[in-house]
Amino acid sequence: MNKANKAASAKDEERPHRITRARAKVLGSVGGIPPYSRPSFKNEQKHVLRGSFTRTGSDENKTSVVIDPLDKRKQVLNDVTNICSNASTFQARRVNKKKNTKLASNVSFEVSTSQGDVRAKLTKEVSTIRVVESHDTTGEHCMSNSIREHGITDNVLSVQDTAKSDGPSSPNKDIDMICEKLGASDCLAIVDIDSEIKDPEVWSSYAPEIYNNIRVTELSRRPISNYMGELQQDISPTMRGILIDWLVEVTEEYNLVPDTLYLTVNLIDRYLSAKLMQKQRLQLLGVTCMLIASKYEEICAPRVEEFCFITDNTYTKEEVLKMESEVLNILHFHLSVPTTKTFLRRFIQAAQSSYKVPHIELEFLANYLAELTLVEYSFLQFLPSLIAASAVFLARWTLNQSEHPWNLTLEHYTNYKASELETVVLALVDLQLNTKASSLNAIREKYKQHKFNCVATLSPNPKPVQSLFQVQV
């Protein structure tokens, strides 16, 4: 600080009632007080500022307030008084809170007592019908379809929540409902087919969710059941049967997996459901759909030239590739389709659970019956899952007619009751006995081989089959 500033500061200290230049200028412009006189404050103001406003450096806007020690002490005492009053209020609130807590604890004790009775009653009734097994996952899979949708845990929680809100009468209804569902499912008779599978490539823990998903997909990606009458004019069901019977021989020639055959038939029917086709190009459509299915299902798919060769070079490579592009565009590249073979694997696994040793003939016979439906145009009206369940039903009855072929495990995993299979099972019996004397024998000749245990030669008695549906199981 220079000498001039020091001198100005000394003079200012001698003046007891000094104001800043900026304040004096403002007051003077509005006809205010004379210089160096003290401004008057209102009487009702609680605290009077004493001292002076000092200016540091050349900044006239920055000011510091000096408060009188006496006023400061009064302010401190006032703050302490406020704190004490607040503390007393807080203490009073704590006393009220303790009272409320005590009352609430009495109420909660009564509610928890009623909940404990409900929980004990529920545990007692549920324990009488639970499956006693060593595997933890068995209890999940032995529930009925309705219980699997809601879950035991969710129902128990809902009972507890209801006890809190609706009173003691509502939980009893929920308990009765749960026990009624569990009793109806008879979970003691349902076998968990996924618990003992240790192969990591099978992913058995995801199987229920996967098959629930494909049950929805089979409804959206199925062909029109009567496209021959609505759209096609140059193709008949007989031509379609001849084409598929020939494709069965092609799959045997190239050792293709059954999934390739099922997908090929699905692609053919879906294409014919959407596009008009001439009979001269029907075989081209067949080999093209098998080419697409082979690329999707096979590890080493046959080349395009091989599919041209099996048609005696009736079609060129360019024609097959052009047809391939057309089929894929018509179907919007939707190739992930659940077929009868997809469901058949799951249902055969459920059927094998009733045997101590896997019944190999059951698998061959069920596959044989399912493949017989491929050449029959009339079976397009049935869902693939329904055909697969009916094939397992008839296969079990053909091999063992001493007991009913359907049980709660099969009903659980197929979601079909025996009464729902009647129409398809009776139609399968006609195919198995070949009552129409069909000349399309590729599938029959295939399953007469010893590698399939000659299951094509087996046949049931048609009259007892029909008698199975007279009494609903």
Tab-separated table of N, CA and C in Angstrom, residues 84-217:
chain	number	residue	atom	x	y	z
A	84	CYS	N	-31.436	-25.307	21.191
A	84	CYS	CA	-32.047	-25.974	22.335
A	84	CYS	C	-33.521	-26.243	22.103
A	85	SER	N	-34.203	-25.247	21.501
A	85	SER	CA	-35.622	-25.453	21.227
A	85	SER	C	-35.836	-26.553	20.200
A	86	ASN	N	-34.950	-26.585	19.170
A	86	ASN	CA	-35.056	-27.651	18.170
A	86	ASN	C	-34.797	-29.019	18.785
A	87	ALA	N	-33.816	-29.046	19.728
A	87	ALA	CA	-33.493	-30.310	20.377
A	87	ALA	C	-34.668	-30.819	21.204
A	88	SER	N	-35.348	-29.894	21.889
A	88	SER	CA	-36.499	-30.322	22.665
A	88	SER	C	-37.619	-30.840	21.782
A	89	THR	N	-37.794	-30.181	20.602
A	89	THR	CA	-38.810	-30.654	19.664
A	89	THR	C	-38.464	-32.036	19.131
A	90	PHE	N	-37.165	-32.226	18.786
A	90	PHE	CA	-36.721	-33.517	18.285
A	90	PHE	C	-36.901	-34.613	19.329
A	91	GLN	N	-36.617	-34.234	20.618
A	91	GLN	CA	-36.781	-35.209	21.685
A	91	GLN	C	-38.248	-35.593	21.842
A	92	ALA	N	-39.123	-34.618	21.680
A	92	ALA	CA	-40.551	-34.919	21.780
A	92	ALA	C	-40.988	-35.842	20.648
A	93	ARG	N	-40.452	-35.579	19.458
A	93	ARG	CA	-40.777	-36.450	18.320
A	93	ARG	C	-40.299	-37.871	18.563
A	94	ARG	N	-39.107	-38.011	19.162
A	94	ARG	CA	-38.576	-39.349	19.444
A	94	ARG	C	-39.485	-40.087	20.426
A	95	VAL	N	-40.010	-39.350	21.414
A	95	VAL	CA	-40.905	-39.991	22.372
A	95	VAL	C	-42.161	-40.489	21.679
A	96	ASN	N	-42.719	-39.634	20.780
A	96	ASN	CA	-43.913	-40.055	20.035
A	96	ASN	C	-43.609	-41.236	19.129
A	97	LYS	N	-42.409	-41.199	18.515
A	97	LYS	CA	-42.026	-42.291	17.623
A	97	LYS	C	-41.903	-43.604	18.374
A	98	LYS	N	-41.362	-43.525	19.602
A	98	LYS	CA	-41.242	-44.740	20.401
A	98	LYS	C	-42.614	-45.303	20.728
A	99	LYS	N	-43.561	-44.398	21.023
A	99	LYS	CA	-44.908	-44.866	21.316
A	99	LYS	C	-45.526	-45.538	20.098
A	100	ASN	N	-45.358	-44.875	18.937
A	100	ASN	CA	-45.912	-45.461	17.720
A	100	ASN	C	-45.251	-46.787	17.386
A	101	THR	N	-43.939	-46.856	17.618
A	101	THR	CA	-43.218	-48.101	17.344
A	101	THR	C	-43.704	-49.226	18.241
A	102	LYS	N	-43.974	-48.867	19.481
A	102	LYS	CA	-44.456	-49.888	20.405
A	102	LYS	C	-45.820	-50.405	19.978
A	103	LEU	N	-46.694	-49.479	19.561
A	103	LEU	CA	-47.999	-49.907	19.081
A	103	LEU	C	-47.882	-50.738	17.822
A	104	ALA	N	-46.990	-50.285	16.889
A	104	ALA	CA	-46.822	-51.031	15.635
A	104	ALA	C	-46.250	-52.406	15.880
A	105	SER	N	-45.358	-52.524	16.868
A	105	SER	CA	-44.773	-53.837	17.153
A	105	SER	C	-45.826	-54.813	17.658
A	106	ASN	N	-46.776	-54.285	18.446
A	106	ASN	CA	-47.844	-55.164	18.907
A	106	ASN	C	-48.699	-55.655	17.756
A	107	VAL	N	-49.012	-54.720	16.831
A	107	VAL	CA	-49.812	-55.100	15.674
A	107	VAL	C	-49.060	-56.080	14.792
A	108	SER	N	-47.746	-55.778	14.534
A	108	SER	CA	-46.967	-56.660	13.666
A	108	SER	C	-46.804	-58.039	14.288
A	109	PHE	N	-46.761	-58.086	15.624
A	109	PHE	CA	-46.645	-59.388	16.265
A	109	PHE	C	-47.895	-60.226	16.009
A	110	GLU	N	-49.065	-59.573	16.065
A	110	GLU	CA	-50.287	-60.305	15.785
A	110	GLU	C	-50.357	-60.757	14.331
A	111	VAL	N	-49.931	-59.872	13.394
A	111	VAL	CA	-49.951	-60.236	11.968
A	111	VAL	C	-48.973	-61.352	11.685
A	112	SER	N	-47.743	-61.225	12.266
A	112	SER	CA	-46.752	-62.266	12.024
A	112	SER	C	-47.196	-63.602	12.592
A	113	THR	N	-47.957	-63.555	13.711
A	113	THR	CA	-48.463	-64.805	14.277
A	113	THR	C	-49.431	-65.480	13.321
A	114	SER	N	-50.334	-64.657	12.718
A	114	SER	CA	-51.267	-65.248	11.749
A	114	SER	C	-50.535	-65.740	10.517
A	115	GLN	N	-49.496	-64.981	10.079
A	115	GLN	CA	-48.697	-65.433	8.938
A	115	GLN	C	-47.968	-66.730	9.241
A	116	GLY	N	-47.479	-66.846	10.473
A	116	GLY	CA	-46.808	-68.084	10.835
A	116	GLY	C	-47.732	-69.277	10.779
A	117	ASP	N	-48.983	-69.071	11.194
A	117	ASP	CA	-49.948	-70.167	11.105
A	117	ASP	C	-50.228	-70.526	9.663
A	118	VAL	N	-50.360	-69.492	8.820
A	118	VAL	CA	-50.606	-69.754	7.390
A	118	VAL	C	-49.441	-70.495	6.764
A	119	ARG	N	-48.214	-70.021	7.092
A	119	ARG	CA	-47.028	-70.655	6.512
A	119	ARG	C	-46.893	-72.097	6.984
A	120	ALA	N	-47.204	-72.334	8.251
A	120	ALA	CA	-47.110	-73.700	8.767
A	120	ALA	C	-48.142	-74.606	8.106
A	121	LYS	N	-49.335	-74.074	7.916
A	121	LYS	CA	-50.378	-74.883	7.279
A	121	LYS	C	-50.024	-75.180	5.834
A	122	LEU	N	-49.519	-74.159	5.133
A	122	LEU	CA	-49.120	-74.362	3.735
A	122	LEU	C	-47.989	-75.361	3.619
A	123	THR	N	-47.001	-75.240	4.511
A	123	THR	CA	-45.868	-76.166	4.466
A	123	THR	C	-46.312	-77.598	4.729
A	124	LYS	N	-47.255	-77.750	5.665
A	124	LYS	CA	-47.731	-79.091	5.994
A	124	LYS	C	-48.452	-79.731	4.829
A	125	GLU	N	-49.316	-78.947	4.130
A	125	GLU	CA	-50.089	-79.511	3.022
A	125	GLU	C	-49.221	-79.737	1.784
A	126	VAL	N	-48.294	-78.819	1.527
A	126	VAL	CA	-47.430	-78.982	0.351
A	126	VAL	C	-46.475	-80.140	0.523
A	127	SER	N	-45.982	-80.350	1.764
A	127	SER	CA	-45.018	-81.423	2.004
A	127	SER	C	-45.618	-82.798	1.781
A	128	THR	N	-46.935	-82.898	1.882
A	128	THR	CA	-47.563	-84.213	1.676
A	128	THR	C	-47.555	-84.651	0.236
A	129	ILE	N	-47.354	-83.701	-0.706
A	129	ILE	CA	-47.410	-84.074	-2.132
A	129	ILE	C	-46.134	-83.739	-2.859
A	130	ARG	N	-45.107	-83.341	-2.167
A	130	ARG	CA	-43.835	-83.059	-2.835
A	130	ARG	C	-43.106	-84.354	-3.141
A	131	VAL	N	-42.308	-84.320	-4.161
A	131	VAL	CA	-41.518	-85.482	-4.556
A	131	VAL	C	-40.248	-85.521	-3.729
A	132	VAL	N	-40.002	-86.681	-3.111
A	132	VAL	CA	-38.814	-86.834	-2.284
A	132	VAL	C	-37.732	-87.471	-3.137
A	133	GLU	N	-36.858	-86.646	-3.675
A	133	GLU	CA	-35.756	-87.135	-4.504
A	133	GLU	C	-34.485	-86.414	-4.099
A	134	SER	N	-33.392	-86.963	-4.530
A	134	SER	CA	-32.102	-86.392	-4.156
A	134	SER	C	-31.747	-85.186	-4.987
A	135	HIS	N	-32.288	-85.074	-6.192
A	135	HIS	CA	-31.947	-83.967	-7.074
A	135	HIS	C	-32.793	-82.752	-6.731
A	136	ASP	N	-32.142	-81.609	-6.691
A	136	ASP	CA	-32.856	-80.388	-6.355
A	136	ASP	C	-33.767	-79.930	-7.467
A	137	THR	N	-33.440	-80.277	-8.698
A	137	THR	CA	-34.219	-79.788	-9.833
A	137	THR	C	-35.472	-80.584	-10.079
A	138	THR	N	-35.643	-81.725	-9.395
A	138	THR	CA	-36.802	-82.579	-9.667
A	138	THR	C	-38.089	-81.885	-9.296
A	139	GLY	N	-38.065	-81.120	-8.220
A	139	GLY	CA	-39.284	-80.466	-7.790
A	139	GLY	C	-39.803	-79.447	-8.768
A	140	GLU	N	-38.905	-78.881	-9.603
A	140	GLU	CA	-39.349	-77.895	-10.562
A	140	GLU	C	-40.105	-78.537	-11.700
A	141	HIS	N	-39.659	-79.690	-12.146
A	141	HIS	CA	-40.222	-80.288	-13.348
A	141	HIS	C	-41.417	-81.191	-13.077
A	142	CYS	N	-41.724	-81.468	-11.819
A	142	CYS	CA	-42.836	-82.356	-11.537
A	142	CYS	C	-44.120	-81.598	-11.270
A	143	MET	N	-44.153	-80.327	-11.598
A	143	MET	CA	-45.361	-79.539	-11.433
A	143	MET	C	-46.201	-79.617	-12.690
A	144	SER	N	-47.465	-79.374	-12.539
A	144	SER	CA	-48.349	-79.333	-13.699
A	144	SER	C	-48.095	-78.076	-14.481
A	145	ASN	N	-48.761	-77.958	-15.658
A	145	ASN	CA	-48.523	-76.811	-16.524
A	145	ASN	C	-48.915	-75.509	-15.847
A	146	SER	N	-50.007	-75.511	-15.111
A	146	SER	CA	-50.439	-74.292	-14.445
A	146	SER	C	-49.486	-73.889	-13.338
A	147	ILE	N	-48.973	-74.882	-12.592
A	147	ILE	CA	-48.034	-74.571	-11.526
A	147	ILE	C	-46.713	-74.092	-12.093
A	148	ARG	N	-46.282	-74.675	-13.235
A	148	ARG	CA	-45.019	-74.234	-13.833
A	148	ARG	C	-45.105	-72.785	-14.293
A	149	GLU	N	-46.282	-72.332	-14.690
A	149	GLU	CA	-46.410	-70.963	-15.148
A	149	GLU	C	-46.280	-69.977	-13.995
A	150	HIS	N	-46.793	-70.318	-12.811
A	150	HIS	CA	-46.782	-69.377	-11.700
A	150	HIS	C	-45.626	-69.623	-10.737
A	151	GLY	N	-45.341	-70.881	-10.427
A	151	GLY	CA	-44.245	-71.213	-9.519
A	151	GLY	C	-44.712	-71.275	-8.082
A	152	ILE	N	-44.170	-72.271	-7.354
A	152	ILE	CA	-44.532	-72.420	-5.950
A	152	ILE	C	-44.062	-71.212	-5.149
A	153	THR	N	-42.862	-70.708	-5.434
A	153	THR	CA	-42.326	-69.607	-4.657
A	153	THR	C	-43.171	-68.365	-4.797
A	154	ASP	N	-43.572	-68.054	-6.024
A	154	ASP	CA	-44.406	-66.882	-6.243
A	154	ASP	C	-45.732	-67.009	-5.527
A	155	ASN	N	-46.306	-68.194	-5.497
A	155	ASN	CA	-47.581	-68.387	-4.824
A	155	ASN	C	-47.437	-68.208	-3.323
A	156	VAL	N	-46.333	-68.707	-2.756
A	156	VAL	CA	-46.115	-68.541	-1.326
A	156	VAL	C	-45.949	-67.076	-0.975
A	157	LEU	N	-45.204	-66.327	-1.814
A	157	LEU	CA	-45.031	-64.905	-1.583
A	157	LEU	C	-46.343	-64.157	-1.701
A	158	SER	N	-47.150	-64.540	-2.682
A	158	SER	CA	-48.436	-63.879	-2.840
A	158	SER	C	-49.340	-64.143	-1.638
A	159	VAL	N	-49.232	-65.323	-1.039
A	159	VAL	CA	-50.006	-65.618	0.157
A	159	VAL	C	-49.576	-64.718	1.302
A	160	GLN	N	-48.257	-64.505	1.444
A	160	GLN	CA	-47.772	-63.643	2.509
A	160	GLN	C	-48.208	-62.203	2.296
A	161	ASP	N	-48.114	-61.716	1.044
A	161	ASP	CA	-48.552	-60.360	0.747
A	161	ASP	C	-50.038	-60.193	0.989
A	162	THR	N	-50.826	-61.194	0.648
A	162	THR	CA	-52.264	-61.122	0.856
A	162	THR	C	-52.599	-61.090	2.339
A	163	ALA	N	-51.826	-61.804	3.137
A	163	ALA	CA	-52.069	-61.807	4.576
A	163	ALA	C	-51.867	-60.435	5.174
A	164	LYS	N	-50.987	-59.631	4.567
A	164	LYS	CA	-50.739	-58.300	5.069
A	164	LYS	C	-51.851	-57.330	4.692
A	165	SER	N	-52.420	-57.518	3.501
A	165	SER	CA	-53.345	-56.523	2.987
A	165	SER	C	-54.805	-56.916	3.113
A	166	ASP	N	-55.135	-58.167	2.880
A	166	ASP	CA	-56.527	-58.576	2.782
A	166	ASP	C	-57.070	-59.263	4.021
A	167	GLY	N	-56.266	-59.490	5.013
A	167	GLY	CA	-56.781	-60.120	6.211
A	167	GLY	C	-56.561	-61.615	6.209
A	168	PRO	N	-56.956	-62.300	7.259
A	168	PRO	CA	-56.657	-63.718	7.429
A	168	PRO	C	-57.503	-64.636	6.574
A	169	SER	N	-58.594	-64.135	5.947
A	169	SER	CA	-59.468	-65.040	5.199
A	169	SER	C	-58.946	-65.326	3.807
A	170	SER	N	-58.243	-64.357	3.160
A	170	SER	CA	-57.774	-64.545	1.793
A	170	SER	C	-56.684	-65.590	1.646
A	171	PRO	N	-55.681	-65.669	2.548
A	171	PRO	CA	-54.642	-66.694	2.400
A	171	PRO	C	-55.179	-68.106	2.362
A	172	ASN	N	-56.259	-68.375	3.078
A	172	ASN	CA	-56.798	-69.729	3.074
A	172	ASN	C	-57.277	-70.127	1.689
A	173	LYS	N	-57.855	-69.169	0.957
A	173	LYS	CA	-58.304	-69.475	-0.400
A	173	LYS	C	-57.124	-69.790	-1.304
A	174	ASP	N	-56.036	-68.998	-1.168
A	174	ASP	CA	-54.845	-69.250	-1.990
A	174	ASP	C	-54.224	-70.600	-1.660
A	175	ILE	N	-54.206	-70.955	-0.391
A	175	ILE	CA	-53.638	-72.249	-0.006
A	175	ILE	C	-54.453	-73.380	-0.601
A	176	ASP	N	-55.771	-73.242	-0.529
A	176	ASP	CA	-56.626	-74.282	-1.100
A	176	ASP	C	-56.412	-74.405	-2.601
A	177	MET	N	-56.225	-73.259	-3.267
A	177	MET	CA	-56.016	-73.283	-4.713
A	177	MET	C	-54.704	-73.967	-5.056
A	178	ILE	N	-53.632	-73.653	-4.324
A	178	ILE	CA	-52.332	-74.267	-4.583
A	178	ILE	C	-52.391	-75.773	-4.358
A	179	CYS	N	-52.970	-76.169	-3.259
A	179	CYS	CA	-53.043	-77.598	-2.944
A	179	CYS	C	-53.912	-78.339	-3.944
A	180	GLU	N	-54.967	-77.673	-4.416
A	180	GLU	CA	-55.831	-78.320	-5.405
A	180	GLU	C	-55.078	-78.555	-6.703
A	181	LYS	N	-54.265	-77.562	-7.122
A	181	LYS	CA	-53.486	-77.721	-8.355
A	181	LYS	C	-52.417	-78.790	-8.200
A	182	LEU	N	-51.759	-78.785	-7.052
A	182	LEU	CA	-50.722	-79.787	-6.832
A	182	LEU	C	-51.315	-81.181	-6.774
A	183	GLY	N	-52.471	-81.303	-6.145
A	183	GLY	CA	-53.116	-82.605	-6.086
A	183	GLY	C	-53.570	-83.078	-7.436
A	184	ALA	N	-54.024	-82.135	-8.296
A	184	ALA	CA	-54.473	-82.521	-9.637
A	184	ALA	C	-53.320	-82.943	-10.511
A	185	SER	N	-52.122	-82.366	-10.296
A	185	SER	CA	-50.982	-82.706	-11.150
A	185	SER	C	-50.423	-84.093	-10.865
A	186	ASP	N	-50.612	-84.555	-9.621
A	186	ASP	CA	-50.096	-85.880	-9.239
A	186	ASP	C	-48.628	-85.993	-9.641
A	187	CYS	N	-47.811	-85.081	-9.121
A	187	CYS	CA	-46.431	-84.977	-9.575
A	187	CYS	C	-45.597	-86.195	-9.216
A	188	LEU	N	-46.101	-87.065	-8.363
A	188	LEU	CA	-45.360	-88.286	-8.059
A	188	LEU	C	-45.223	-89.171	-9.287
A	189	ALA	N	-46.163	-89.050	-10.248
A	189	ALA	CA	-46.133	-89.901	-11.435
A	189	ALA	C	-45.390	-89.264	-12.587
A	190	ILE	N	-44.936	-88.033	-12.446
A	190	ILE	CA	-44.225	-87.333	-13.515
A	190	ILE	C	-42.725	-87.478	-13.293
A	191	VAL	N	-42.037	-87.945	-14.303
A	191	VAL	CA	-40.595	-88.184	-14.222
A	191	VAL	C	-39.864	-86.992	-14.826
A	192	ASP	N	-38.835	-86.529	-14.128
A	192	ASP	CA	-37.997	-85.449	-14.653
A	192	ASP	C	-37.005	-86.046	-15.644
A	193	ILE	N	-37.198	-85.796	-16.919
A	193	ILE	CA	-36.368	-86.419	-17.957
A	193	ILE	C	-35.075	-85.650	-18.204
A	194	ASP	N	-34.900	-84.497	-17.551
A	194	ASP	CA	-33.709	-83.678	-17.792
A	194	ASP	C	-32.701	-83.738	-16.654
A	195	SER	N	-33.086	-84.277	-15.499
A	195	SER	CA	-32.224	-84.187	-14.323
A	195	SER	C	-30.984	-85.066	-14.417
A	196	GLU	N	-31.099	-86.200	-15.092
A	196	GLU	CA	-29.982	-87.147	-15.106
A	196	GLU	C	-29.103	-87.025	-16.349
A	197	ILE	N	-29.382	-86.068	-17.216
A	197	ILE	CA	-28.568	-85.881	-18.417
A	197	ILE	C	-27.372	-85.012	-18.057
A	198	LYS	N	-26.178	-85.556	-18.188
A	198	LYS	CA	-24.967	-84.849	-17.819
A	198	LYS	C	-24.185	-84.339	-19.032
A	199	ASP	N	-24.632	-84.639	-20.238
A	199	ASP	CA	-23.921	-84.222	-21.438
A	199	ASP	C	-24.052	-82.708	-21.603
A	200	PRO	N	-22.928	-81.949	-21.591
A	200	PRO	CA	-23.032	-80.486	-21.701
A	200	PRO	C	-23.530	-80.019	-23.055
A	201	GLU	N	-23.426	-80.866	-24.093
A	201	GLU	CA	-23.881	-80.465	-25.417
A	201	GLU	C	-25.401	-80.543	-25.548
A	202	VAL	N	-26.064	-81.210	-24.631
A	202	VAL	CA	-27.517	-81.355	-24.710
A	202	VAL	C	-28.227	-80.111	-24.168
A	203	TRP	N	-27.621	-79.427	-23.202
A	203	TRP	CA	-28.199	-78.232	-22.579
A	203	TRP	C	-29.602	-78.539	-22.053
A	204	SER	N	-29.686	-79.571	-21.224
A	204	SER	CA	-30.995	-80.005	-20.718
A	204	SER	C	-31.656	-78.961	-19.826
A	205	SER	N	-30.865	-78.086	-19.203
A	205	SER	CA	-31.467	-77.083	-18.328
A	205	SER	C	-32.294	-76.063	-19.102
A	206	TYR	N	-32.005	-75.913	-20.401
A	206	TYR	CA	-32.759	-74.965	-21.222
A	206	TYR	C	-33.878	-75.632	-22.015
A	207	ALA	N	-33.991	-76.943	-21.928
A	207	ALA	CA	-34.944	-77.670	-22.771
A	207	ALA	C	-36.386	-77.216	-22.579
A	208	PRO	N	-36.888	-77.043	-21.350
A	208	PRO	CA	-38.290	-76.612	-21.213
A	208	PRO	C	-38.567	-75.282	-21.881
A	209	GLU	N	-37.658	-74.306	-21.725
A	209	GLU	CA	-37.873	-73.001	-22.332
A	209	GLU	C	-37.787	-73.080	-23.853
A	210	ILE	N	-36.876	-73.913	-24.366
A	210	ILE	CA	-36.729	-74.050	-25.817
A	210	ILE	C	-37.991	-74.630	-26.428
A	211	TYR	N	-38.516	-75.673	-25.819
A	211	TYR	CA	-39.698	-76.318	-26.395
A	211	TYR	C	-40.965	-75.487	-26.188
A	212	ASN	N	-41.012	-74.681	-25.156
A	212	ASN	CA	-42.130	-73.746	-25.032
A	212	ASN	C	-42.086	-72.697	-26.133
A	213	ASN	N	-40.883	-72.308	-26.519
A	213	ASN	CA	-40.735	-71.314	-27.577
A	213	ASN	C	-41.107	-71.882	-28.938
A	214	ILE	N	-40.667	-73.106	-29.243
A	214	ILE	CA	-40.958	-73.659	-30.570
A	214	ILE	C	-42.419	-74.081	-30.693
A	215	ARG	N	-43.109	-74.270	-29.570
A	215	ARG	CA	-44.549	-74.525	-29.660
A	215	ARG	C	-45.283	-73.301	-30.213
A	216	VAL	N	-44.742	-72.122	-29.951
A	216	VAL	CA	-45.312	-70.897	-30.512
A	216	VAL	C	-44.891	-70.733	-31.963
A	217	THR	N	-43.640	-71.088	-32.274
A	217	THR	CA	-43.125	-70.916	-33.629
A	217	THR	C	-43.814	-71.834	-34.620
